mmCIF file with all atom_site columns, C-alpha atoms in Angstrom:
data_model
loop_
_atom_site.group_PDB
_atom_site.id
_atom_site.type_symbol
_atom_site.label_atom_id
_atom_site.label_alt_id
_atom_site.label_comp_id
_atom_site.label_asym_id
_atom_site.label_entity_id
_atom_site.label_seq_id
_atom_site.pdbx_PDB_ins_code
_atom_site.Cartn_x
_atom_site.Cartn_y
_atom_site.Cartn_z
_atom_site.occupancy
_atom_site.B_iso_or_equiv
_atom_site.pdbx_formal_charge
_atom_site.auth_seq_id
_atom_site.auth_comp_id
_atom_site.auth_asym_id
_atom_site.auth_atom_id
_atom_site.pdbx_PDB_model_num
ATOM 1   C CA . ASP Q 1 1   ? 2.003   -63.402 -15.765 1.00 0.00 ? 133 ASP Q CA 1
ATOM 2   C CA . LEU Q 1 2   ? 5.073   -62.829 -13.598 1.00 0.00 ? 134 LEU Q CA 1
ATOM 3   C CA . LYS Q 1 3   ? 6.569   -60.308 -16.023 1.00 0.00 ? 135 LYS Q CA 1
ATOM 4   C CA . ASP Q 1 4   ? 3.612   -57.965 -15.613 1.00 0.00 ? 136 ASP Q CA 1
ATOM 5   C CA . GLN Q 1 5   ? 4.607   -54.925 -13.543 1.00 0.00 ? 137 GLN Q CA 1
ATOM 6   C CA . LYS Q 1 6   ? 1.320   -54.811 -11.611 1.00 0.00 ? 138 LYS Q CA 1
ATOM 7   C CA . THR Q 1 7   ? 1.609   -58.485 -10.699 1.00 0.00 ? 139 THR Q CA 1
ATOM 8   C CA . MET Q 1 8   ? 5.181   -58.022 -9.506  1.00 0.00 ? 140 MET Q CA 1
ATOM 9   C CA . SER Q 1 9   ? 4.189   -54.979 -7.439  1.00 0.00 ? 141 SER Q CA 1
ATOM 10  C CA . GLY Q 1 10  ? 1.511   -57.095 -5.759  1.00 0.00 ? 142 GLY Q CA 1
ATOM 11  C CA . PHE Q 1 11  ? 4.069   -59.726 -4.780  1.00 0.00 ? 143 PHE Q CA 1
ATOM 12  C CA . PHE Q 1 12  ? 6.511   -57.174 -3.391  1.00 0.00 ? 144 PHE Q CA 1
ATOM 13  C CA . GLU Q 1 13  ? 3.776   -55.688 -1.170  1.00 0.00 ? 145 GLU Q CA 1
ATOM 14  C CA . LYS Q 1 14  ? 3.590   -59.008 0.684   1.00 0.00 ? 146 LYS Q CA 1
ATOM 15  C CA . THR Q 1 15  ? 7.338   -59.290 1.354   1.00 0.00 ? 147 THR Q CA 1
ATOM 16  C CA . VAL Q 1 16  ? 8.288   -60.484 4.859   1.00 0.00 ? 148 VAL Q CA 1
ATOM 17  C CA . PRO Q 1 17  ? 11.758  -60.791 6.467   1.00 0.00 ? 149 PRO Q CA 1
ATOM 18  C CA . GLN Q 1 18  ? 11.852  -64.541 5.702   1.00 0.00 ? 150 GLN Q CA 1
ATOM 19  C CA . ASP Q 1 19  ? 11.641  -63.719 1.978   1.00 0.00 ? 151 ASP Q CA 1
ATOM 20  C CA . LEU Q 1 20  ? 14.744  -61.564 2.270   1.00 0.00 ? 152 LEU Q CA 1
ATOM 21  C CA . ASN Q 1 21  ? 16.494  -64.373 4.170   1.00 0.00 ? 153 ASN Q CA 1
ATOM 22  C CA . SER Q 1 22  ? 15.654  -66.872 1.418   1.00 0.00 ? 154 SER Q CA 1
ATOM 23  C CA . TYR Q 1 23  ? 17.011  -64.365 -1.106  1.00 0.00 ? 155 TYR Q CA 1
ATOM 24  C CA . GLY Q 1 24  ? 20.378  -64.590 0.675   1.00 0.00 ? 156 GLY Q CA 1
ATOM 25  C CA . LEU Q 1 25  ? 20.420  -61.794 3.246   1.00 0.00 ? 157 LEU Q CA 1
ATOM 26  C CA . ILE Q 1 26  ? 21.427  -62.876 6.751   1.00 0.00 ? 158 ILE Q CA 1
ATOM 27  C CA . PRO Q 1 27  ? 18.795  -62.744 9.534   1.00 0.00 ? 159 PRO Q CA 1
ATOM 28  C CA . GLU Q 1 28  ? 20.913  -60.344 11.609  1.00 0.00 ? 160 GLU Q CA 1
ATOM 29  C CA . PHE Q 1 29  ? 20.719  -57.853 8.754   1.00 0.00 ? 161 PHE Q CA 1
ATOM 30  C CA . THR Q 1 30  ? 17.029  -58.253 7.891   1.00 0.00 ? 162 THR Q CA 1
ATOM 31  C CA . GLY Q 1 31  ? 16.116  -58.022 11.577  1.00 0.00 ? 163 GLY Q CA 1
ATOM 32  C CA . ARG Q 1 32  ? 17.287  -54.408 11.551  1.00 0.00 ? 164 ARG Q CA 1
ATOM 33  C CA . PHE Q 1 33  ? 14.497  -53.390 9.181   1.00 0.00 ? 165 PHE Q CA 1
ATOM 34  C CA . PRO Q 1 34  ? 11.471  -52.461 11.301  1.00 0.00 ? 166 PRO Q CA 1
ATOM 35  C CA . VAL Q 1 35  ? 9.376   -51.844 8.173   1.00 0.00 ? 167 VAL Q CA 1
ATOM 36  C CA . ILE Q 1 36  ? 9.699   -53.366 4.720   1.00 0.00 ? 168 ILE Q CA 1
ATOM 37  C CA . SER Q 1 37  ? 8.013   -51.273 2.076   1.00 0.00 ? 169 SER Q CA 1
ATOM 38  C CA . SER Q 1 38  ? 7.619   -51.637 -1.652  1.00 0.00 ? 170 SER Q CA 1
ATOM 39  C CA . THR Q 1 39  ? 6.730   -49.299 -4.461  1.00 0.00 ? 171 THR Q CA 1
ATOM 40  C CA . LYS Q 1 40  ? 4.259   -49.791 -7.257  1.00 0.00 ? 172 LYS Q CA 1
ATOM 41  C CA . SER Q 1 41  ? 5.258   -49.319 -10.852 1.00 0.00 ? 173 SER Q CA 1
ATOM 42  C CA . LEU Q 1 42  ? 4.038   -46.108 -12.447 1.00 0.00 ? 174 LEU Q CA 1
ATOM 43  C CA . ASP Q 1 43  ? 1.178   -46.316 -14.911 1.00 0.00 ? 175 ASP Q CA 1
ATOM 44  C CA . GLU Q 1 44  ? 0.846   -44.032 -17.943 1.00 0.00 ? 176 GLU Q CA 1
ATOM 45  C CA . GLU Q 1 45  ? -1.214  -41.444 -16.053 1.00 0.00 ? 177 GLU Q CA 1
ATOM 46  C CA . ALA Q 1 46  ? 1.440   -41.205 -13.328 1.00 0.00 ? 178 ALA Q CA 1
ATOM 47  C CA . LEU Q 1 47  ? 4.173   -40.822 -15.952 1.00 0.00 ? 179 LEU Q CA 1
ATOM 48  C CA . VAL Q 1 48  ? 2.270   -37.908 -17.538 1.00 0.00 ? 180 VAL Q CA 1
ATOM 49  C CA . ARG Q 1 49  ? 2.056   -36.294 -14.095 1.00 0.00 ? 181 ARG Q CA 1
ATOM 50  C CA . VAL Q 1 50  ? 5.817   -36.803 -13.607 1.00 0.00 ? 182 VAL Q CA 1
ATOM 51  C CA . MET Q 1 51  ? 6.442   -34.952 -16.885 1.00 0.00 ? 183 MET Q CA 1
ATOM 52  C CA . THR Q 1 52  ? 4.218   -31.977 -16.054 1.00 0.00 ? 184 THR Q CA 1
ATOM 53  C CA . GLU Q 1 53  ? 3.544   -31.409 -12.348 1.00 0.00 ? 185 GLU Q CA 1
ATOM 54  C CA . PRO Q 1 54  ? 6.861   -31.060 -10.460 1.00 0.00 ? 186 PRO Q CA 1
ATOM 55  C CA . LYS Q 1 55  ? 8.452   -27.653 -10.100 1.00 0.00 ? 187 LYS Q CA 1
ATOM 56  C CA . ASN Q 1 56  ? 11.353  -28.775 -12.296 1.00 0.00 ? 188 ASN Q CA 1
ATOM 57  C CA . SER Q 1 57  ? 9.333   -31.079 -14.555 1.00 0.00 ? 189 SER Q CA 1
ATOM 58  C CA . LEU Q 1 58  ? 10.747  -32.405 -17.787 1.00 0.00 ? 190 LEU Q CA 1
ATOM 59  C CA . ILE Q 1 59  ? 8.413   -30.303 -19.939 1.00 0.00 ? 191 ILE Q CA 1
ATOM 60  C CA . LYS Q 1 60  ? 9.292   -27.131 -17.999 1.00 0.00 ? 192 LYS Q CA 1
ATOM 61  C CA . GLN Q 1 61  ? 12.991  -27.891 -18.483 1.00 0.00 ? 193 GLN Q CA 1
ATOM 62  C CA . TYR Q 1 62  ? 12.577  -28.257 -22.246 1.00 0.00 ? 194 TYR Q CA 1
ATOM 63  C CA . SER Q 1 63  ? 10.450  -25.101 -22.381 1.00 0.00 ? 195 SER Q CA 1
ATOM 64  C CA . TYR Q 1 64  ? 13.242  -23.242 -20.604 1.00 0.00 ? 196 TYR Q CA 1
ATOM 65  C CA . LEU Q 1 65  ? 15.873  -24.581 -23.013 1.00 0.00 ? 197 LEU Q CA 1
ATOM 66  C CA . PHE Q 1 66  ? 13.846  -23.458 -26.020 1.00 0.00 ? 198 PHE Q CA 1
ATOM 67  C CA . GLN Q 1 67  ? 13.141  -20.073 -24.366 1.00 0.00 ? 199 GLN Q CA 1
ATOM 68  C CA . LEU Q 1 68  ? 16.904  -19.447 -24.280 1.00 0.00 ? 200 LEU Q CA 1
ATOM 69  C CA . ASN Q 1 69  ? 16.504  -18.980 -28.049 1.00 0.00 ? 201 ASN Q CA 1
ATOM 70  C CA . SER Q 1 70  ? 13.168  -17.108 -27.719 1.00 0.00 ? 202 SER Q CA 1
ATOM 71  C CA . ILE Q 1 71  ? 11.228  -20.153 -28.919 1.00 0.00 ? 203 ILE Q CA 1
ATOM 72  C CA . ASP Q 1 72  ? 7.968   -21.366 -27.385 1.00 0.00 ? 204 ASP Q CA 1
ATOM 73  C CA . PHE Q 1 73  ? 7.570   -25.085 -26.759 1.00 0.00 ? 205 PHE Q CA 1
ATOM 74  C CA . HIS Q 1 74  ? 4.165   -26.766 -26.605 1.00 0.00 ? 206 HIS Q CA 1
ATOM 75  C CA . VAL Q 1 75  ? 3.269   -30.417 -26.039 1.00 0.00 ? 207 VAL Q CA 1
ATOM 76  C CA . THR Q 1 76  ? -0.302  -31.649 -26.464 1.00 0.00 ? 208 THR Q CA 1
ATOM 77  C CA . GLU Q 1 77  ? -1.983  -34.066 -24.074 1.00 0.00 ? 209 GLU Q CA 1
ATOM 78  C CA . GLY Q 1 78  ? -1.741  -36.670 -26.840 1.00 0.00 ? 210 GLY Q CA 1
ATOM 79  C CA . GLY Q 1 79  ? 1.994   -36.091 -27.114 1.00 0.00 ? 211 GLY Q CA 1
ATOM 80  C CA . LEU Q 1 80  ? 2.447   -36.507 -23.366 1.00 0.00 ? 212 LEU Q CA 1
ATOM 81  C CA . ARG Q 1 81  ? 0.407   -39.704 -23.379 1.00 0.00 ? 213 ARG Q CA 1
ATOM 82  C CA . GLU Q 1 82  ? 2.394   -41.189 -26.274 1.00 0.00 ? 214 GLU Q CA 1
ATOM 83  C CA . ILE Q 1 83  ? 5.703   -40.455 -24.519 1.00 0.00 ? 215 ILE Q CA 1
ATOM 84  C CA . ALA Q 1 84  ? 4.337   -42.024 -21.315 1.00 0.00 ? 216 ALA Q CA 1
ATOM 85  C CA . LYS Q 1 85  ? 3.044   -45.039 -23.260 1.00 0.00 ? 217 LYS Q CA 1
ATOM 86  C CA . THR Q 1 86  ? 6.481   -45.570 -24.814 1.00 0.00 ? 218 THR Q CA 1
ATOM 87  C CA . ALA Q 1 87  ? 8.238   -45.355 -21.428 1.00 0.00 ? 219 ALA Q CA 1
ATOM 88  C CA . HIS Q 1 88  ? 5.710   -47.736 -19.874 1.00 0.00 ? 220 HIS Q CA 1
ATOM 89  C CA . SER Q 1 89  ? 6.030   -50.279 -22.693 1.00 0.00 ? 221 SER Q CA 1
ATOM 90  C CA . ARG Q 1 90  ? 9.839   -50.184 -22.447 1.00 0.00 ? 222 ARG Q CA 1
ATOM 91  C CA . GLY Q 1 91  ? 9.618   -50.701 -18.691 1.00 0.00 ? 223 GLY Q CA 1
ATOM 92  C CA . THR Q 1 92  ? 11.918  -47.744 -18.055 1.00 0.00 ? 224 THR Q CA 1
ATOM 93  C CA . GLY Q 1 93  ? 9.483   -45.803 -15.887 1.00 0.00 ? 225 GLY Q CA 1
ATOM 94  C CA . ALA Q 1 94  ? 10.121  -42.150 -15.152 1.00 0.00 ? 226 ALA Q CA 1
ATOM 95  C CA . ARG Q 1 95  ? 13.845  -42.428 -15.873 1.00 0.00 ? 227 ARG Q CA 1
ATOM 96  C CA . GLY Q 1 96  ? 13.128  -43.267 -19.496 1.00 0.00 ? 228 GLY Q CA 1
ATOM 97  C CA . LEU Q 1 97  ? 11.018  -40.159 -20.105 1.00 0.00 ? 229 LEU Q CA 1
ATOM 98  C CA . ARG Q 1 98  ? 14.043  -37.906 -20.643 1.00 0.00 ? 230 ARG Q CA 1
ATOM 99  C CA . ALA Q 1 99  ? 15.670  -40.249 -23.163 1.00 0.00 ? 231 ALA Q CA 1
ATOM 100 C CA . ILE Q 1 100 ? 12.452  -40.597 -25.154 1.00 0.00 ? 232 ILE Q CA 1
ATOM 101 C CA . THR Q 1 101 ? 11.735  -36.854 -25.178 1.00 0.00 ? 233 THR Q CA 1
ATOM 102 C CA . GLU Q 1 102 ? 15.357  -36.041 -26.000 1.00 0.00 ? 234 GLU Q CA 1
ATOM 103 C CA . GLN Q 1 103 ? 15.226  -38.376 -28.987 1.00 0.00 ? 235 GLN Q CA 1
ATOM 104 C CA . LEU Q 1 104 ? 12.006  -36.769 -30.243 1.00 0.00 ? 236 LEU Q CA 1
ATOM 105 C CA . LEU Q 1 105 ? 13.368  -33.220 -29.928 1.00 0.00 ? 237 LEU Q CA 1
ATOM 106 C CA . MET Q 1 106 ? 16.944  -33.843 -31.102 1.00 0.00 ? 238 MET Q CA 1
ATOM 107 C CA . GLU Q 1 107 ? 16.426  -32.311 -34.559 1.00 0.00 ? 239 GLU Q CA 1
ATOM 108 C CA . SER Q 1 108 ? 14.507  -29.354 -33.143 1.00 0.00 ? 240 SER Q CA 1
ATOM 109 C CA . PHE Q 1 109 ? 17.321  -28.620 -30.686 1.00 0.00 ? 241 PHE Q CA 1
ATOM 110 C CA . TYR Q 1 110 ? 19.785  -28.694 -33.576 1.00 0.00 ? 242 TYR Q CA 1
ATOM 111 C CA . ILE Q 1 111 ? 17.720  -26.491 -35.889 1.00 0.00 ? 243 ILE Q CA 1
ATOM 112 C CA . ALA Q 1 112 ? 16.410  -23.935 -33.376 1.00 0.00 ? 244 ALA Q CA 1
ATOM 113 C CA . PRO Q 1 113 ? 19.560  -22.001 -32.404 1.00 0.00 ? 245 PRO Q CA 1
ATOM 114 C CA . SER Q 1 114 ? 20.673  -21.466 -35.990 1.00 0.00 ? 246 SER Q CA 1
ATOM 115 C CA . ASP Q 1 115 ? 17.355  -20.171 -37.359 1.00 0.00 ? 247 ASP Q CA 1
ATOM 116 C CA . ASP Q 1 116 ? 16.154  -16.861 -35.906 1.00 0.00 ? 248 ASP Q CA 1
ATOM 117 C CA . ASP Q 1 117 ? 12.874  -17.194 -37.816 1.00 0.00 ? 249 ASP Q CA 1
ATOM 118 C CA . ILE Q 1 118 ? 11.629  -20.111 -35.648 1.00 0.00 ? 250 ILE Q CA 1
ATOM 119 C CA . ASN Q 1 119 ? 9.271   -19.020 -32.893 1.00 0.00 ? 251 ASN Q CA 1
ATOM 120 C CA . CYS Q 1 120 ? 7.670   -22.287 -31.702 1.00 0.00 ? 252 CYS Q CA 1
ATOM 121 C CA . VAL Q 1 121 ? 8.178   -26.050 -31.574 1.00 0.00 ? 253 VAL Q CA 1
ATOM 122 C CA . PHE Q 1 122 ? 4.973   -28.102 -31.258 1.00 0.00 ? 254 PHE Q CA 1
ATOM 123 C CA . LEU Q 1 123 ? 4.964   -31.780 -30.244 1.00 0.00 ? 255 LEU Q CA 1
ATOM 124 C CA . ASP Q 1 124 ? 1.728   -33.753 -30.617 1.00 0.00 ? 256 ASP Q CA 1
ATOM 125 C CA . GLY Q 1 125 ? 0.794   -37.427 -30.597 1.00 0.00 ? 257 GLY Q CA 1
ATOM 126 C CA . ALA Q 1 126 ? 1.802   -38.059 -34.219 1.00 0.00 ? 258 ALA Q CA 1
ATOM 127 C CA . ALA Q 1 127 ? 5.258   -36.595 -33.640 1.00 0.00 ? 259 ALA Q CA 1
ATOM 128 C CA . ALA Q 1 128 ? 5.618   -38.517 -30.366 1.00 0.00 ? 260 ALA Q CA 1
ATOM 129 C CA . ARG Q 1 129 ? 4.792   -41.756 -32.206 1.00 0.00 ? 261 ARG Q CA 1
ATOM 130 C CA . GLY Q 1 130 ? 7.560   -40.945 -34.696 1.00 0.00 ? 262 GLY Q CA 1
ATOM 131 C CA . GLU Q 1 131 ? 5.194   -40.529 -37.656 1.00 0.00 ? 263 GLU Q CA 1
ATOM 132 C CA . ARG Q 1 132 ? 6.744   -37.136 -38.471 1.00 0.00 ? 264 ARG Q CA 1
ATOM 133 C CA . PRO Q 1 133 ? 9.031   -34.570 -36.847 1.00 0.00 ? 265 PRO Q CA 1
ATOM 134 C CA . PRO Q 1 134 ? 7.674   -31.991 -34.397 1.00 0.00 ? 266 PRO Q CA 1
ATOM 135 C CA . VAL Q 1 135 ? 5.970   -28.985 -35.988 1.00 0.00 ? 267 VAL Q CA 1
ATOM 136 C CA . VAL Q 1 136 ? 8.186   -25.918 -36.307 1.00 0.00 ? 268 VAL Q CA 1
ATOM 137 C CA . LEU Q 1 137 ? 6.408   -22.558 -36.553 1.00 0.00 ? 269 LEU Q CA 1
ATOM 138 C CA . LYS Q 1 138 ? 8.310   -19.831 -38.358 1.00 0.00 ? 270 LYS Q CA 1
ATOM 139 C CA . GLY Q 1 139 ? 7.901   -16.178 -39.156 1.00 0.00 ? 271 GLY Q CA 1
ATOM 140 C CA . ASP Q 1 140 ? 4.960   -14.277 -37.758 1.00 0.00 ? 272 ASP Q CA 1
ATOM 141 C CA . LYS Q 1 141 ? 2.977   -17.465 -36.987 1.00 0.00 ? 273 LYS Q CA 1
ATOM 142 C CA . LYS Q 1 142 ? 2.231   -17.498 -33.248 1.00 0.00 ? 274 LYS Q CA 1
ATOM 143 C CA . LEU Q 1 143 ? 1.432   -20.516 -31.108 1.00 0.00 ? 275 LEU Q CA 1
ATOM 144 C CA . GLU Q 1 144 ? -2.027  -19.230 -30.186 1.00 0.00 ? 276 GLU Q CA 1
ATOM 145 C CA . ASP Q 1 145 ? -2.978  -18.816 -33.859 1.00 0.00 ? 277 ASP Q CA 1
ATOM 146 C CA . PHE Q 1 146 ? -1.629  -22.236 -34.725 1.00 0.00 ? 278 PHE Q CA 1
ATOM 147 C CA . LEU Q 1 147 ? -3.480  -23.944 -31.857 1.00 0.00 ? 279 LEU Q CA 1
ATOM 148 C CA . GLY Q 1 148 ? -6.739  -22.376 -33.002 1.00 0.00 ? 280 GLY Q CA 1
ATOM 149 C CA . GLU Q 1 149 ? -6.198  -23.675 -36.536 1.00 0.00 ? 281 GLU Q CA 1
ATOM 150 C CA . TRP Q 1 150 ? -4.864  -27.064 -35.415 1.00 0.00 ? 282 TRP Q CA 1
ATOM 151 C CA . LYS Q 1 151 ? -7.795  -27.961 -33.157 1.00 0.00 ? 283 LYS Q CA 1
ATOM 152 C CA . GLY Q 1 152 ? -10.361 -27.716 -35.917 1.00 0.00 ? 284 GLY Q CA 1
ATOM 153 C CA . GLU Q 1 153 ? -8.323  -29.125 -38.784 1.00 0.00 ? 285 GLU Q CA 1
ATOM 154 C CA . GLU Q 1 154 ? -6.750  -32.378 -39.756 1.00 0.00 ? 286 GLU Q CA 1
ATOM 155 C CA . GLU Q 1 155 ? -2.995  -32.406 -40.273 1.00 0.00 ? 287 GLU Q CA 1
ATOM 156 C CA . ASP Q 1 156 ? -3.297  -32.724 -44.059 1.00 0.00 ? 288 ASP Q CA 1
ATOM 157 C CA . ILE Q 1 157 ? -5.640  -29.743 -44.300 1.00 0.00 ? 289 ILE Q CA 1
ATOM 158 C CA . ALA Q 1 158 ? -3.250  -27.616 -42.259 1.00 0.00 ? 290 ALA Q CA 1
ATOM 159 C CA . LEU Q 1 159 ? -0.358  -28.725 -44.477 1.00 0.00 ? 291 LEU Q CA 1
ATOM 160 C CA . GLU Q 1 160 ? -2.294  -28.001 -47.662 1.00 0.00 ? 292 GLU Q CA 1
ATOM 161 C CA . ALA Q 1 161 ? -3.189  -24.516 -46.474 1.00 0.00 ? 293 ALA Q CA 1
ATOM 162 C CA . GLY Q 1 162 ? 0.485   -23.788 -45.775 1.00 0.00 ? 294 GLY Q CA 1
ATOM 163 C CA . LYS Q 1 163 ? -0.244  -23.172 -42.110 1.00 0.00 ? 295 LYS Q CA 1
ATOM 164 C CA . VAL Q 1 164 ? 2.190   -25.800 -40.856 1.00 0.00 ? 296 VAL Q CA 1
ATOM 165 C CA . GLU Q 1 165 ? 5.756   -26.562 -41.800 1.00 0.00 ? 297 GLU Q CA 1
ATOM 166 C CA . PHE Q 1 166 ? 7.436   -29.860 -41.010 1.00 0.00 ? 298 PHE Q CA 1
ATOM 167 C CA . VAL Q 1 167 ? 11.179  -29.457 -41.134 1.00 0.00 ? 299 VAL Q CA 1
ATOM 168 C CA . SER Q 1 168 ? 13.499  -32.432 -41.018 1.00 0.00 ? 300 SER Q CA 1
ATOM 169 C CA . LEU Q 1 169 ? 17.181  -32.188 -40.265 1.00 0.00 ? 301 LEU Q CA 1
ATOM 170 C CA . GLU Q 1 170 ? 18.026  -33.328 -43.808 1.00 0.00 ? 302 GLU Q CA 1
ATOM 171 C CA . GLU Q 1 171 ? 15.949  -30.536 -45.341 1.00 0.00 ? 303 GLU Q CA 1
ATOM 172 C CA . PHE Q 1 172 ? 17.356  -27.924 -43.002 1.00 0.00 ? 304 PHE Q CA 1
ATOM 173 C CA . ALA Q 1 173 ? 20.942  -28.959 -43.672 1.00 0.00 ? 305 ALA Q CA 1
ATOM 174 C CA . GLY Q 1 174 ? 20.362  -28.864 -47.443 1.00 0.00 ? 306 GLY Q CA 1
ATOM 175 C CA . PHE Q 1 175 ? 20.325  -32.583 -48.193 1.00 0.00 ? 307 PHE Q CA 1
ATOM 176 C CA . GLY Q 1 176 ? 17.253  -32.410 -50.399 1.00 0.00 ? 308 GLY Q CA 1
ATOM 177 C CA . GLY Q 1 177 ? 13.674  -31.646 -49.550 1.00 0.00 ? 309 GLY Q CA 1
ATOM 178 C CA . LYS Q 1 178 ? 12.115  -30.203 -52.690 1.00 0.00 ? 310 LYS Q CA 1
ATOM 179 C CA . GLU Q 1 179 ? 8.346   -30.070 -52.550 1.00 0.00 ? 311 GLU Q CA 1
ATOM 180 C CA . GLU Q 1 180 ? 6.347   -31.991 -55.138 1.00 0.00 ? 312 GLU Q CA 1
ATOM 181 C CA . GLU Q 1 181 ? 2.645   -32.474 -55.713 1.00 0.00 ? 313 GLU Q CA 1
ATOM 182 C CA . GLY Q 1 182 ? 1.302   -35.764 -54.347 1.00 0.00 ? 314 GLY Q CA 1
ATOM 183 C CA . GLU Q 1 183 ? -1.473  -37.990 -55.659 1.00 0.00 ? 315 GLU Q CA 1
ATOM 184 C CA . GLU Q 1 184 ? -4.330  -35.986 -54.185 1.00 0.00 ? 316 GLU Q CA 1
ATOM 185 C CA . GLY Q 1 185 ? -2.857  -32.569 -54.822 1.00 0.00 ? 317 GLY Q CA 1
ATOM 186 C CA . LYS Q 1 186 ? -1.311  -32.330 -51.359 1.00 0.00 ? 318 LYS Q CA 1
ATOM 187 C CA . GLY Q 1 187 ? 2.151   -30.869 -51.010 1.00 0.00 ? 319 GLY Q CA 1
ATOM 188 C CA . GLU Q 1 188 ? 4.398   -33.729 -49.965 1.00 0.00 ? 320 GLU Q CA 1
ATOM 189 C CA . ARG Q 1 189 ? 8.015   -33.318 -49.057 1.00 0.00 ? 321 ARG Q CA 1
ATOM 190 C CA . LYS Q 1 190 ? 10.335  -35.818 -50.628 1.00 0.00 ? 322 LYS Q CA 1
ATOM 191 C CA . VAL Q 1 191 ? 13.913  -35.989 -49.448 1.00 0.00 ? 323 VAL Q CA 1
ATOM 192 C CA . ALA Q 1 192 ? 16.345  -37.010 -52.164 1.00 0.00 ? 324 ALA Q CA 1
#
């Protein structure tokens, strides 16, 4: 399949000056390149590393922005992998990571500065897939406590126990959001 990124990378590795000439570059120009090199497309693992390892990584930048409002920011490994998977499937590579993450955190960035009670924003795989907004921890709930509860519990159990609050922009801005009992006795938020 010629549209596959790995296949295309393999072809580019074998590029010779005659290929550039057939593409339309003149031989006098291509003769000035002593070495022709190509790059491989980034896989999901490499995209996760791009988000976390550099000194000014994307995740560190977002952590800093939230810290300006005294808010912790935490992304799970599953969240990182989902963001990387989305960027890889779109074919945007590392440049697309910022746009994807920005879209996921847009509501949190809007809500955070105007609510002094928020102390943490938590992004996991479900939030990165767009199944729900990122988790917002308020009040005296600390990230360490939440992580301890989250690891051993399913999302619904944590919701039922009142340990997690999902806040959407509509609810925060007062466009609805009253809580009603669902079919199985779980508290479900319904936005009018």
